[in-house]
PDB file of C-alpha atoms in Angstrom:
ATOM      1  CA  MET S   1     -46.932 -29.115  -2.586  1.00  0.00           C
ATOM      2  CA  MET S   2     -45.215 -31.795  -4.713  1.00  0.00           C
ATOM      3  CA  CYS S   3     -45.093 -31.901  -8.217  1.00  0.00           C
ATOM      4  CA  SER S   4     -47.192 -35.179  -9.464  1.00  0.00           C
ATOM      5  CA  ILE S   5     -44.746 -36.966 -11.350  1.00  0.00           C
ATOM      6  CA  PRO S   6     -45.952 -39.777 -13.340  1.00  0.00           C
ATOM      7  CA  SER S   7     -43.967 -43.039 -11.808  1.00  0.00           C
ATOM      8  CA  THR S   8     -42.356 -45.471 -14.082  1.00  0.00           C
ATOM      9  CA  GLY S   9     -41.709 -47.729 -11.314  1.00  0.00           C
ATOM     10  CA  VAL S  10     -37.450 -47.668 -11.287  1.00  0.00           C
ATOM     11  CA  GLY S  11     -37.521 -43.541 -11.076  1.00  0.00           C
ATOM     12  CA  ARG S  12     -35.175 -41.005 -13.126  1.00  0.00           C
ATOM     13  CA  CYS S  13     -31.905 -42.726 -12.885  1.00  0.00           C
ATOM     14  CA  LYS S  14     -32.924 -46.040 -14.710  1.00  0.00           C
ATOM     15  CA  PHE S  15     -29.182 -46.700 -16.182  1.00  0.00           C
ATOM     16  CA  ALA S  16     -28.160 -46.607 -12.432  1.00  0.00           C
ATOM     17  CA  PHE S  17     -30.576 -48.867 -11.284  1.00  0.00           C
ATOM     18  CA  TRP S  18     -30.032 -51.544 -14.253  1.00  0.00           C
ATOM     19  CA  PHE S  19     -26.352 -51.487 -13.835  1.00  0.00           C
ATOM     20  CA  ALA S  20     -26.609 -51.987 -10.116  1.00  0.00           C
ATOM     21  CA  VAL S  21     -28.986 -55.007 -10.961  1.00  0.00           C
ATOM     22  CA  PHE S  22     -26.705 -56.645 -13.491  1.00  0.00           C
ATOM     23  CA  HIS S  23     -23.730 -55.837 -10.907  1.00  0.00           C
ATOM     24  CA  ASP S  24     -25.829 -58.049  -8.346  1.00  0.00           C
ATOM     25  CA  ILE S  25     -26.983 -61.029 -10.610  1.00  0.00           C
ATOM     26  CA  LEU S  26     -23.193 -61.318 -11.961  1.00  0.00           C
ATOM     27  CA  GLY S  27     -22.039 -60.938  -8.363  1.00  0.00           C
ATOM     28  CA  LEU S  28     -24.240 -63.653  -7.236  1.00  0.00           C
ATOM     29  CA  LEU S  29     -23.793 -66.388 -10.182  1.00  0.00           C
ATOM     30  CA  ILE S  30     -19.740 -66.195  -9.598  1.00  0.00           C
ATOM     31  CA  LEU S  31     -20.332 -66.590  -5.661  1.00  0.00           C
ATOM     32  CA  LEU S  32     -22.658 -69.334  -6.098  1.00  0.00           C
ATOM     33  CA  SER S  33     -20.270 -70.491  -8.651  1.00  0.00           C
ATOM     34  CA  GLY S  34     -17.751 -70.975  -6.395  1.00  0.00           C
ATOM     35  CA  VAL S  35     -19.839 -72.164  -3.837  1.00  0.00           C
ATOM     36  CA  PHE S  36     -21.415 -75.270  -5.934  1.00  0.00           C
ATOM     37  CA  TRP S  37     -18.723 -76.104  -8.420  1.00  0.00           C
ATOM     38  CA  ASN S  38     -16.026 -78.276  -7.547  1.00  0.00           C
ATOM     39  CA  ILE S  39     -13.031 -76.727  -8.879  1.00  0.00           C
ATOM     40  CA  PHE S  40      -9.481 -75.502  -7.403  1.00  0.00           C
ATOM     41  CA  PHE S  41      -9.959 -71.377  -7.194  1.00  0.00           C
ATOM     42  CA  HIS S  42     -13.593 -71.768  -5.804  1.00  0.00           C
ATOM     43  CA  ASP S  43     -12.608 -69.857  -3.188  1.00  0.00           C
ATOM     44  CA  PHE S  44     -11.391 -67.023  -5.426  1.00  0.00           C
ATOM     45  CA  LEU S  45     -14.772 -66.754  -7.098  1.00  0.00           C
ATOM     46  CA  VAL S  46     -16.512 -66.328  -3.461  1.00  0.00           C
ATOM     47  CA  TYR S  47     -14.592 -63.953  -2.677  1.00  0.00           C
ATOM     48  CA  ALA S  48     -15.035 -62.153  -6.133  1.00  0.00           C
ATOM     49  CA  GLY S  49     -18.622 -62.389  -6.207  1.00  0.00           C
ATOM     50  CA  SER S  50     -18.972 -61.267  -2.820  1.00  0.00           C
ATOM     51  CA  LEU S  51     -16.661 -58.064  -3.917  1.00  0.00           C
ATOM     52  CA  ILE S  52     -18.936 -57.633  -6.866  1.00  0.00           C
ATOM     53  CA  ILE S  53     -21.927 -57.508  -4.721  1.00  0.00           C
ATOM     54  CA  PHE S  54     -20.299 -55.203  -2.400  1.00  0.00           C
ATOM     55  CA  LEU S  55     -19.422 -52.646  -4.913  1.00  0.00           C
ATOM     56  CA  SER S  56     -22.721 -52.886  -6.275  1.00  0.00           C
ATOM     57  CA  LEU S  57     -23.928 -50.661  -3.203  1.00  0.00           C
ATOM     58  CA  ILE S  58     -22.050 -47.914  -5.333  1.00  0.00           C
ATOM     59  CA  TRP S  59     -24.677 -47.943  -8.207  1.00  0.00           C
ATOM     60  CA  TRP S  60     -27.579 -48.617  -5.445  1.00  0.00           C
ATOM     61  CA  VAL S  61     -26.438 -45.194  -3.958  1.00  0.00           C
ATOM     62  CA  PHE S  62     -26.629 -43.450  -6.829  1.00  0.00           C
ATOM     63  CA  TRP S  63     -29.684 -44.634  -8.103  1.00  0.00           C
ATOM     64  CA  TYR S  64     -31.418 -43.791  -4.510  1.00  0.00           C
ATOM     65  CA  SER S  65     -29.481 -40.323  -4.513  1.00  0.00           C
ATOM     66  CA  GLY S  66     -30.412 -39.388  -8.236  1.00  0.00           C
ATOM     67  CA  ASN S  67     -34.278 -40.093  -6.842  1.00  0.00           C
ATOM     68  CA  ILE S  68     -34.549 -37.372  -4.284  1.00  0.00           C
ATOM     69  CA  GLU S  69     -36.695 -34.917  -4.811  1.00  0.00           C
ATOM     70  CA  VAL S  70     -36.754 -31.660  -3.194  1.00  0.00           C
ATOM     71  CA  PRO S  71     -39.835 -28.833  -3.484  1.00  0.00           C
ATOM     72  CA  PRO S  72     -39.184 -26.271  -5.229  1.00  0.00           C
ATOM     73  CA  ALA S  73     -39.826 -24.162  -2.093  1.00  0.00           C
ATOM     74  CA  GLU S  74     -36.979 -25.404  -0.548  1.00  0.00           C
ATOM     75  CA  LEU S  75     -34.608 -24.667  -2.932  1.00  0.00           C
ATOM     76  CA  GLU S  76     -36.376 -21.059  -2.640  1.00  0.00           C
ATOM     77  CA  ASP S  77     -35.250 -20.451   0.785  1.00  0.00           C
ATOM     78  CA  ASP S  78     -31.972 -21.898   0.627  1.00  0.00           C
ATOM     79  CA  ILE S  79     -31.124 -19.537  -2.068  1.00  0.00           C
ATOM     80  CA  ALA S  80     -32.377 -16.299  -0.039  1.00  0.00           C
ATOM     81  CA  PHE S  81     -30.735 -17.453   3.124  1.00  0.00           C
ATOM     82  CA  TYR S  82     -27.584 -17.739   1.047  1.00  0.00           C
ATOM     83  CA  ASN S  83     -28.247 -14.126  -0.564  1.00  0.00           C
ATOM     84  CA  ASN S  84     -29.252 -12.769   2.966  1.00  0.00           C
ATOM     85  CA  CYS S  85     -26.111 -14.299   4.408  1.00  0.00           C
ATOM     86  CA  CYS S  86     -23.458 -13.962   1.936  1.00  0.00           C
ATOM     87  CA  LYS S  87     -23.909 -10.145   0.952  1.00  0.00           C
ATOM     88  CA  VAL S  88     -21.064  -8.076   1.903  1.00  0.00           C
TER      89      VAL S  88
END
């Protein structure tokens, strides 16, 4: 049985979620400014925006892995298995 935890919409790792969203928006703004502005370093902006969006995947993985819930029964099974297996 799972514990009923009230959902707030973004999970328990709010910092990682908002940091990932911030990097996505920042990367998209830089990418689109490189696409639509007629400046001499537009290619740098396109690559930099794409790189920032790609690196924001790190924060999405942190957010996702921080919201994984393991039932207490499964944790107890692992501890019992570890204790029985490693006795000398």
